[in-house]
């Protein structure tokens, strides 16, 4: 009759306030999925207790209460089918459903009068009514399968400094410290072609999506355009005063942007080799540059710890982001969202476009970050100068995996470092260029599940000042 | 028997009576009035058969008349207004009324994440704009580098109709407007650039630096002890680079205070030294003054003594006085010369003067010579003068004008000229070249492979060998040799030749 009494005696150590609060919280979590559903009444229980005017708090079956006062009558509700199954519905899933449904069914309010019971009939229909939910205070990170090494390609005679994947996903190109550019087959990893021509380390390569050209830049101040039909250099872009560290192609306009140790980035017209704009403003080596179709069209990161967003039409800086304390060596643009991640030795920061508003810090990778890449699934990879790779969930900043691959036999352990990393166009393979002269290819571990690799996320609850 | 018969007449009329009186008055003055003051009020109910309210006053203070089947707008209510700030009701895809149209009237609201992503049309438009701008830049650069082409086609002429502000018969010959034809000025395709652009000027100031948004540095806790490492590693792994050092402010304050104290102390010492010096100077002056006073007193005392003795002897006294004065003068001069040696005495001054100054001052020549002195320029004149004037005419040349006779002798006579030209003697060359003379003479090193037209083939016997003698120098030298310097060579003739030749060559 009163199974609850013993239950009460068991937990008598806690105060009533604590008990009430805890139960309230747990019940809320459990029932939040069918928060807006009409309450179904359990006749027997109701008839037992309604006369008593007692308040009983049990975690197993409970209805959602807005307020509790000791003197009020609580309504007993049976567990609906939904709630029984989904013990712990993830809020991300709820949110996704809420977005998917038409707005009319997403808004339902359950009226609970204080002190009265609501006799609403209605079964629990699956996925029918969803909440006017408050914003979750702490989103849960999305689960990603862990990545594992599955191929090591050796062939270069110097550090492999840069990678680019062909738009048709058949082959990829690497530039190395042995002054050669090598083209490898993506599926098999075999060497297809070796191109020589640079006088010093090849620091950046890019393959054009609009024409059969390959662009490369090196520490010998040269920027070369190779015609892939003839495998020859057809153009040189002359103008940089010092080593060229990185280059990128504009997705829609036939324009190439290169950045260099002379603290400038230069915009070149591909066909005429003219230096359209010289983007000056940085005070130290510009280490990385990225181009996109939307504003801002050019983003550069430099060794003076600033990131500049540029206006390509005027050739002037739109915004300068000075939050980093160490040099910014890596930038990654999210393919779907309109956001940016920048990596430096202190931490990785996320920003929005077009104004460069700061979102959050991803801290934990305490090493000089040389390269970053983002997936459409929201996997961010950061490769460091000490050979470690950290994999992060983009939205929450949860570091779900750390890899430190072994160096190839014959190399010293100190020769581990990552200079470039890139996803292929299917986003199923991660290719990294390393300091032990190899190229390592990673793929997702298919056998892993959420149970085998659970999310172990302990975010900081304390609100820190935004920086 | 009504009440009104007993009551006195009212002093003030009621509203109706007032109105009726007004009406009567109006009717009476209907013909003379320009504007009728009031319309008739609407007829009462039942009598409105043929009456239609047309204006606002026709409604009186009431509303519309339902029995009159005409559209009525009392107080202008009910008319279709062209502008209204009422929102039209909108309905969304499911048939529900969009109540959030009220909130969305004048602002943009984003309610989904996809609203923040740029729209495709916006991106395309931006791409086009960027491409055009870049193309323009590129074409400008290319055109600057390209060689000359045919002249650009000018835009067709524009015609402008202009109405000047100053109008009149005098301006524009009476016409009210002018038509102006605007044509672009032709650019010369062969014209080189007009402005120099190779000048290097220093860069302008950079844009103001962005504010640095760093998080505050982490303070190292006071008792933190770094792990003990070997000294070699300590230098590298000290962790100094990772933390920012925090120094207490009071160190700086202490340093400042010491600095200030040091400065003050130095100032005080200086001031004291100066004051002491001044005091010492004052004391010296006092001493000197006292000494002088004593000396004066002594002299005065002696004098006073002497004066007392010879009081009756007037002349002796005068002479004594004169002597005394002279002695004093001498002493005075001696004192001055001793005290101020820089000042020169009269004799010394005159010794240092230049002769021209002495002449200017009118002082006599110190050198007094007995013999008569003559002007040196009168001697050694070798000029031929006319007989009738025996006087040596320096500068006057005996009345001859136009003669260039500042110099009476040639610069260097021909004999000297001949002597000064180098002529190689027939002396043996052995002493110069020793024994290698033969080899030197036969060496072919200095013979050119290919000669040019003007070379002199063969040896030469004098250093400069003339072929043609434009100046008549040979003849000149011959003459000089003959005359040997006794006769004055005719330089004028030579110069005449020269001038003549020069004139010839010009022609």
Tab-separated table of C-alpha atoms in Angstrom, chain B residues 471 476 490-500:
chain	number	residue	atom	x	y	z
B	471	UNK	CA	99.588	78.494	-86.727
B	476	UNK	CA	107.640	81.828	-85.899
B	490	UNK	CA	105.856	90.742	-84.203
B	491	UNK	CA	103.399	89.190	-81.900
B	492	UNK	CA	100.802	91.387	-83.348
B	493	UNK	CA	101.342	89.840	-86.733
B	494	UNK	CA	101.160	86.383	-85.251
B	495	UNK	CA	98.018	87.238	-83.514
B	496	UNK	CA	96.697	88.793	-86.684
B	497	UNK	CA	97.423	85.573	-88.499
B	498	UNK	CA	95.697	83.649	-85.875
B	499	UNK	CA	92.655	85.816	-86.067
B	500	UNK	CA	92.635	85.617	-89.782
